[in-house]
CSV table of C-alpha atoms in Angstrom, one decimal:
chain,number,residue,atom,x,y,z
J,463,MET,CA,14.9,-32.7,-3.5
J,464,HIS,CA,16.5,-35.8,-2.0
J,465,LEU,CA,18.4,-36.4,-5.3
J,466,VAL,CA,20.7,-33.5,-4.8
J,467,PRO,CA,23.3,-32.7,-1.9
J,468,LEU,CA,21.8,-31.3,1.2
J,469,SER,CA,23.3,-27.8,0.7
J,470,GLN,CA,21.6,-27.6,-2.7
J,471,ALA,CA,18.4,-29.0,-1.3
J,472,ARG,CA,18.2,-26.3,1.3
J,473,SER,CA,18.8,-23.6,-1.3
J,474,ILE,CA,15.8,-25.1,-3.3
J,475,GLY,CA,13.4,-25.0,-0.4
J,476,GLY,CA,12.1,-27.6,2.1
J,477,LYS,CA,11.2,-25.2,4.9
J,478,PHE,CA,7.5,-25.1,4.1
J,479,VAL,CA,5.0,-27.6,2.8
J,480,PRO,CA,2.8,-25.7,0.3
J,481,GLY,CA,-1.0,-25.6,0.8
J,482,ALA,CA,-1.2,-24.4,4.4
J,483,GLY,CA,-4.2,-22.5,5.5
J,484,PRO,CA,-4.4,-19.2,7.4
J,485,GLU,CA,-3.0,-18.8,10.9
J,486,GLN,CA,-5.4,-18.6,13.8
J,487,PRO,CA,-5.5,-15.7,16.3
J,488,VAL,CA,-3.4,-16.1,19.5
J,489,GLY,CA,-3.2,-13.7,22.4
J,490,ARG,CA,0.6,-13.0,22.2
J,491,THR,CA,3.9,-14.6,21.2
J,492,VAL,CA,6.9,-15.0,23.5
J,493,GLU,CA,10.4,-15.6,22.2
J,494,ALA,CA,12.7,-17.4,24.6
J,495,SER,CA,16.3,-18.6,24.6
J,496,VAL,CA,16.6,-21.7,26.7
J,497,PRO,CA,19.9,-22.2,28.5
J,498,ARG,CA,21.4,-25.6,28.7
J,499,THR,CA,21.6,-27.4,32.2
J,500,VAL,CA,22.4,-31.0,31.2
J,501,SER,CA,24.0,-30.9,27.8
J,502,THR,CA,26.5,-28.9,25.8
J,503,GLY,CA,25.7,-26.5,22.8
J,504,PRO,CA,24.2,-23.2,22.2
J,505,PRO,CA,21.0,-21.8,23.7
J,506,ILE,CA,17.8,-23.2,22.2
J,507,PRO,CA,15.3,-20.9,20.6
J,508,VAL,CA,11.7,-21.4,21.6
J,509,ARG,CA,8.6,-19.6,20.4
J,510,CYS,CA,5.7,-19.7,22.7
J,511,LEU,CA,2.1,-19.0,21.6
J,512,VAL,CA,-0.3,-17.9,24.3
J,513,PRO,CA,-4.1,-18.2,23.9
J,514,GLU,CA,-6.3,-15.2,23.8
J,515,GLY,CA,-8.2,-14.3,27.0
J,516,GLU,CA,-7.5,-14.9,30.6
J,517,PRO,CA,-5.9,-18.3,31.7
J,518,PRO,CA,-7.8,-20.7,33.8
J,519,GLU,CA,-7.0,-21.0,37.5
J,520,GLY,CA,-3.6,-22.4,37.8
J,521,GLY,CA,-2.5,-21.4,34.4
J,522,TRP,CA,-2.7,-22.5,30.8
J,523,PRO,CA,-1.8,-26.1,29.9
J,524,ALA,CA,1.3,-26.2,27.8
J,525,LEU,CA,2.2,-28.3,24.7
J,526,LEU,CA,5.9,-28.6,23.8
J,527,TYR,CA,6.0,-28.9,20.0
J,528,PHE,CA,8.6,-30.1,17.5
J,529,HIS,CA,8.3,-29.4,13.8
J,530,GLY,CA,8.8,-31.9,11.1
J,531,GLY,CA,11.3,-31.8,8.1
J,532,GLY,CA,13.3,-35.1,8.5
J,533,TRP,CA,15.6,-33.6,11.0
J,534,VAL,CA,17.1,-31.8,8.0
J,535,PHE,CA,14.6,-28.9,7.2
J,536,GLY,CA,12.6,-26.5,9.3
J,537,ASP,CA,12.6,-23.9,11.9
J,538,LEU,CA,10.2,-22.0,14.1
J,539,ASP,CA,8.0,-20.7,11.1
J,540,THR,CA,7.7,-24.1,9.4
J,541,GLU,CA,4.5,-25.2,11.2
J,542,ASN,CA,3.3,-21.9,12.7
J,543,VAL,CA,-0.2,-22.4,11.1
J,544,GLY,CA,-0.7,-25.8,12.8
J,545,ALA,CA,0.8,-24.4,16.1
J,546,THR,CA,-1.8,-21.5,16.1
J,547,HIS,CA,-4.6,-23.9,15.6
J,548,LEU,CA,-3.4,-26.1,18.5
J,549,CYS,CA,-3.0,-22.9,20.7
J,550,SER,CA,-6.4,-21.5,19.8
J,551,ARG,CA,-8.6,-24.6,19.6
J,552,SER,CA,-6.8,-26.6,22.5
J,553,ALA,CA,-6.6,-23.5,24.7
J,554,CYS,CA,-3.0,-24.2,25.6
J,555,VAL,CA,0.3,-22.5,25.4
J,556,VAL,CA,2.3,-24.1,22.5
J,557,ALA,CA,6.0,-23.8,22.8
J,558,CYS,CA,7.7,-24.6,19.5
J,559,VAL,CA,11.3,-25.7,19.6
J,560,ASP,CA,14.0,-24.8,17.1
J,561,TYR,CA,16.2,-27.9,17.5
J,562,ARG,CA,19.4,-28.4,15.8
J,563,LEU,CA,19.2,-30.1,12.4
J,564,ALA,CA,21.5,-32.5,10.4
J,565,LEU,CA,24.3,-32.5,9.8
J,566,LYS,CA,24.1,-32.5,13.6
J,567,THR,CA,23.4,-36.1,14.3
J,568,LEU,CA,21.9,-38.1,17.1
J,569,PRO,CA,21.7,-37.1,19.9
J,570,ALA,CA,21.8,-33.3,19.1
J,571,ALA,CA,18.1,-32.8,18.4
J,572,VAL,CA,17.1,-35.1,21.3
J,573,ASP,CA,19.4,-33.1,23.7
J,574,ASP,CA,17.7,-29.9,22.5
J,575,ALA,CA,14.2,-31.4,22.9
J,576,TRP,CA,15.1,-32.5,26.4
J,577,GLU,CA,16.6,-29.2,27.5
J,578,ALA,CA,13.4,-27.5,26.3
J,579,SER,CA,11.3,-30.0,28.2
J,580,LEU,CA,13.2,-29.3,31.4
J,581,TRP,CA,12.9,-25.6,30.9
J,582,LEU,CA,9.1,-25.8,30.2
J,583,SER,CA,8.5,-27.7,33.4
J,584,THR,CA,10.5,-25.1,35.6
J,585,GLU,CA,11.8,-21.8,34.3
J,586,ALA,CA,9.1,-21.2,31.7
J,587,GLN,CA,6.7,-20.1,34.5
J,588,THR,CA,8.7,-16.9,34.9
J,589,LEU,CA,7.7,-15.9,31.3
J,590,LEU,CA,4.3,-17.8,30.9
J,591,PRO,CA,1.2,-18.3,32.8
J,592,ILE,CA,1.3,-22.1,32.5
J,593,ASN,CA,0.2,-25.0,34.6
J,594,THR,CA,3.2,-27.4,34.9
J,595,THR,CA,0.8,-30.2,36.1
J,596,ARG,CA,-0.8,-30.1,32.7
J,597,LEU,CA,2.0,-30.6,30.1
J,598,ALA,CA,2.0,-32.2,26.8
J,599,VAL,CA,4.6,-33.1,24.2
J,600,GLY,CA,4.0,-33.3,20.5
J,601,GLY,CA,5.3,-33.0,17.0
J,602,SER,CA,4.9,-33.8,13.3
J,603,SER,CA,6.9,-36.5,11.5
J,604,ALA,CA,10.5,-36.2,12.6
J,605,GLY,CA,9.1,-34.0,15.3
J,606,GLY,CA,6.7,-36.7,16.3
J,607,ASN,CA,9.7,-38.9,16.6
J,608,LEU,CA,11.3,-36.5,19.0
J,609,ALA,CA,8.1,-36.2,21.0
J,610,ALA,CA,7.7,-40.0,21.4
J,611,VAL,CA,11.4,-40.2,22.5
J,612,ILE,CA,11.0,-37.3,25.0
J,613,ALA,CA,7.9,-38.9,26.6
J,614,GLN,CA,9.9,-42.2,27.0
J,615,ARG,CA,12.9,-40.4,28.5
J,616,ALA,CA,10.7,-38.4,30.9
J,617,SER,CA,9.0,-41.7,32.0
J,618,ALA,CA,12.5,-43.3,32.5
J,619,THR,CA,14.0,-40.4,34.4
J,620,PRO,CA,11.9,-39.8,37.5
J,621,SER,CA,14.5,-37.5,39.0
J,622,SER,CA,13.5,-35.0,36.3
J,623,ASN,CA,10.2,-34.5,37.9
J,624,LEU,CA,8.9,-34.2,34.4
J,625,VAL,CA,5.4,-35.6,33.8
J,626,PHE,CA,3.6,-35.3,30.5
J,627,GLN,CA,-0.2,-35.8,30.4
J,628,LEU,CA,-0.3,-36.4,26.7
J,629,GLN,CA,1.8,-37.1,23.7
J,630,LEU,CA,0.6,-35.8,20.3
J,631,LEU,CA,2.1,-37.8,17.3
J,632,LEU,CA,1.2,-36.4,13.9
J,633,VAL,CA,2.4,-38.8,11.1
J,634,PRO,CA,5.5,-39.7,13.3
J,635,VAL,CA,8.7,-41.4,12.5
J,636,ILE,CA,8.7,-44.3,14.9
J,637,ASP,CA,11.1,-46.9,13.5
J,638,ASN,CA,14.2,-45.9,11.8
J,639,THR,CA,15.1,-49.6,11.0
J,640,ALA,CA,12.1,-49.9,8.8
J,641,SER,CA,12.4,-51.0,5.1
J,642,THR,CA,10.3,-52.3,2.3
J,643,ALA,CA,11.1,-55.9,3.6
J,644,THR,CA,9.9,-55.2,7.1
J,645,SER,CA,7.2,-52.7,6.8
J,646,SER,CA,3.9,-53.3,4.9
J,647,THR,CA,3.3,-49.6,4.2
J,648,TYR,CA,7.0,-49.0,3.2
J,649,ALA,CA,6.4,-51.6,0.5
J,650,ALA,CA,2.8,-50.4,-0.5
J,651,ASN,CA,3.7,-46.7,-0.5
J,652,GLU,CA,7.3,-46.9,-1.7
J,653,HIS,CA,6.7,-44.2,-4.2
J,654,ALA,CA,4.0,-42.2,-2.3
J,655,PRO,CA,3.6,-38.5,-3.1
J,656,GLY,CA,5.0,-36.2,-0.3
J,657,LEU,CA,7.2,-38.8,1.3
J,658,SER,CA,8.7,-41.7,-0.7
J,659,VAL,CA,10.7,-44.4,0.8
J,660,ALA,CA,13.8,-42.9,-1.0
J,661,LYS,CA,13.2,-39.6,0.5
J,662,MET,CA,12.6,-41.0,3.9
J,663,LEU,CA,15.9,-42.9,3.9
J,664,TRP,CA,17.6,-39.7,2.6
J,665,TYR,CA,16.5,-38.0,5.7
J,666,ARG,CA,17.4,-40.9,7.9
J,667,ASP,CA,21.0,-41.1,6.5
J,668,HIS,CA,21.6,-37.5,7.2
J,669,TYR,CA,20.4,-37.7,10.8
J,670,LEU,CA,21.7,-41.2,11.6
J,671,PRO,CA,24.7,-41.8,9.2
J,672,ARG,CA,25.8,-44.7,11.5
J,673,VAL,CA,23.9,-47.7,10.8
J,674,GLU,CA,24.3,-48.8,14.4
J,675,ASP,CA,22.2,-45.8,15.6
J,676,TRP,CA,19.1,-46.8,13.6
J,677,ALA,CA,17.9,-49.2,16.2
J,678,HIS,CA,18.8,-46.9,19.2
J,679,PRO,CA,15.6,-46.3,21.1
J,680,GLU,CA,16.2,-42.5,20.8
J,681,ALA,CA,16.1,-42.9,17.2
J,682,SER,CA,13.4,-45.6,17.0
J,683,PRO,CA,11.0,-45.2,19.9
J,684,LEU,CA,9.1,-48.4,18.8
J,685,LEU,CA,12.1,-50.4,20.0
J,686,TRP,CA,12.2,-48.9,23.5
J,687,GLU,CA,12.6,-51.4,26.3
J,688,GLY,CA,11.2,-49.4,29.1
J,689,ASP,CA,7.9,-49.5,31.0
J,690,TRP,CA,5.4,-48.8,28.4
J,691,ALA,CA,2.6,-48.7,30.9
J,692,SER,CA,4.2,-45.7,32.4
J,693,LEU,CA,3.8,-43.6,29.2
J,694,PRO,CA,1.3,-40.8,28.8
J,695,PRO,CA,-1.9,-41.1,26.7
J,696,ALA,CA,-1.4,-40.6,23.1
J,697,VAL,CA,-3.2,-38.8,20.3
J,698,VAL,CA,-2.0,-40.3,17.0
J,699,VAL,CA,-2.8,-39.1,13.5
J,700,LEU,CA,-1.7,-41.1,10.5
J,701,ALA,CA,-1.9,-40.6,6.7
J,702,GLY,CA,-3.2,-43.6,4.6
J,703,VAL,CA,-0.8,-43.2,1.8
J,704,ASP,CA,2.4,-42.9,3.8
J,705,PRO,CA,5.4,-45.3,4.3
J,706,LEU,CA,5.2,-44.4,8.0
J,707,ARG,CA,1.6,-45.7,8.6
J,708,ASP,CA,2.6,-49.1,9.7
J,709,GLU,CA,5.0,-48.1,12.3
J,710,GLY,CA,2.6,-45.5,13.6
J,711,GLU,CA,-0.1,-48.2,13.9
J,712,ARG,CA,2.4,-50.6,15.7
J,713,PHE,CA,3.3,-47.9,18.1
J,714,ALA,CA,-0.3,-47.2,19.0
J,715,SER,CA,-1.0,-51.0,19.3
J,716,ARG,CA,2.0,-51.2,21.7
J,717,LEU,CA,0.8,-48.5,23.8
J,718,GLU,CA,-2.8,-49.9,24.0
J,719,GLY,CA,-1.4,-53.3,24.8
J,720,ALA,CA,0.3,-51.7,27.8
J,721,GLY,CA,-3.0,-50.2,28.9
J,722,VAL,CA,-2.3,-46.6,27.8
J,723,ARG,CA,-5.1,-44.7,26.4
J,724,VAL,CA,-4.8,-44.0,22.7
J,725,GLU,CA,-6.9,-41.8,20.3
J,726,LEU,CA,-5.9,-43.0,16.8
J,727,ARG,CA,-7.2,-41.7,13.5
J,728,VAL,CA,-6.0,-42.7,10.1
J,729,PHE,CA,-6.9,-40.4,7.2
J,730,GLU,CA,-7.2,-42.8,4.3
J,731,GLY,CA,-6.1,-41.8,0.8
J,732,GLN,CA,-4.0,-38.8,2.3
J,733,PRO,CA,-0.2,-38.3,1.7
J,734,HIS,CA,2.3,-37.9,4.5
J,735,PRO,CA,2.2,-34.0,4.7
J,736,PHE,CA,-1.6,-33.7,4.5
J,737,ILE,CA,-2.1,-32.1,7.9
J,738,SER,CA,0.2,-29.2,6.9
J,739,MET,CA,-1.9,-28.7,3.8
J,740,ASP,CA,-5.2,-27.6,5.4
J,741,GLY,CA,-5.6,-24.8,3.0
J,742,VAL,CA,-6.1,-27.1,0.1
J,743,LEU,CA,-6.9,-30.5,1.6
J,744,GLU,CA,-10.2,-30.8,3.6
J,745,ASP,CA,-8.8,-33.8,5.4
J,746,GLY,CA,-5.8,-31.6,6.4
J,747,ARG,CA,-8.3,-29.2,8.1
J,748,ARG,CA,-10.2,-32.0,9.6
J,749,GLY,CA,-7.1,-33.5,10.9
J,750,LEU,CA,-6.0,-30.3,12.6
J,751,ILE,CA,-9.3,-29.8,14.2
J,752,TRP,CA,-9.5,-33.4,15.3
J,753,ALA,CA,-6.0,-33.4,16.9
J,754,SER,CA,-6.7,-30.0,18.5
J,755,ASP,CA,-9.9,-31.1,20.0
J,756,ALA,CA,-8.3,-34.4,21.2
J,757,VAL,CA,-5.5,-32.5,22.9
J,758,ARG,CA,-8.1,-30.2,24.6
J,759,ASP,CA,-10.1,-33.2,25.9
J,760,VAL,CA,-7.1,-34.6,27.6
J,761,LEU,CA,-5.7,-31.3,29.0
J,762,TYR,CA,-9.1,-30.2,30.2
J,763,PRO,CA,-10.6,-33.5,31.5
J,764,SER,CA,-13.4,-31.6,33.3
J,765,GLY,CA,-14.0,-29.1,30.5
J,766,GLU,CA,-13.0,-26.2,32.6
J,767,GLU,CA,-11.4,-23.9,30.0
J,768,GLY,CA,-10.4,-20.4,30.5
J,769,GLU,CA,-12.5,-17.7,28.9
């Protein structure tokens, strides 16, 4: 797919990873259109999955979620299976964001993600029974990149009053300066199934066509120079056969070195998109369950889930 022009690649496919399992039941779905308050552009579509049953006192915890697809592919349907797992098993509202894709370049996706974050912490309560003191941010692959960036921006912007209790990073893109010369797993997994280095760089070059943007901290959160100790706890899931493994491990290590709680699990032998292939890969199913349980444990520290 990365060997053809973007318009042709989109006509071929790229919206879904084959092999997803069944969706899990949720209580209801709320579609929202988020107006902008600090940036320019169109309203941002957000799909909110609400758990079954009655919310706990104070409302459901909420997870803001960004899909993967290399900032090039994807929409609100792309990771709906995983989102329903997180909603059901983690007992939280999952708000999935339809951020702008390339050829819209940095900072379009980050601006959309930030606007959705501000909305979730304020206006979303008019539509959803959520507890804004129990917010998390997460995503997969390119969406994991956005989640890490938004957690850092929230930490560096106290005036936003946006505090995340957790960042969920599933096979995230953490360092857009990486290459086979600087990353051990770029070198070892250069031709990996699911995500080769050539494909990763094709994604990067559409989202970050200016070389000087590769090291921008809102493109490469590993290079952020803020207060790492102020960042929220992290749940990190990595694939063993993935060029991105090294940068994910380095990010987790950087957080731990700053005293931030990190739950890290590497699924050895698995390709980059394994967690979206839970219907055909047992480790994909295990990864979804483990991540969902880890999210629940952070958002319900006393175990007081709603029934």
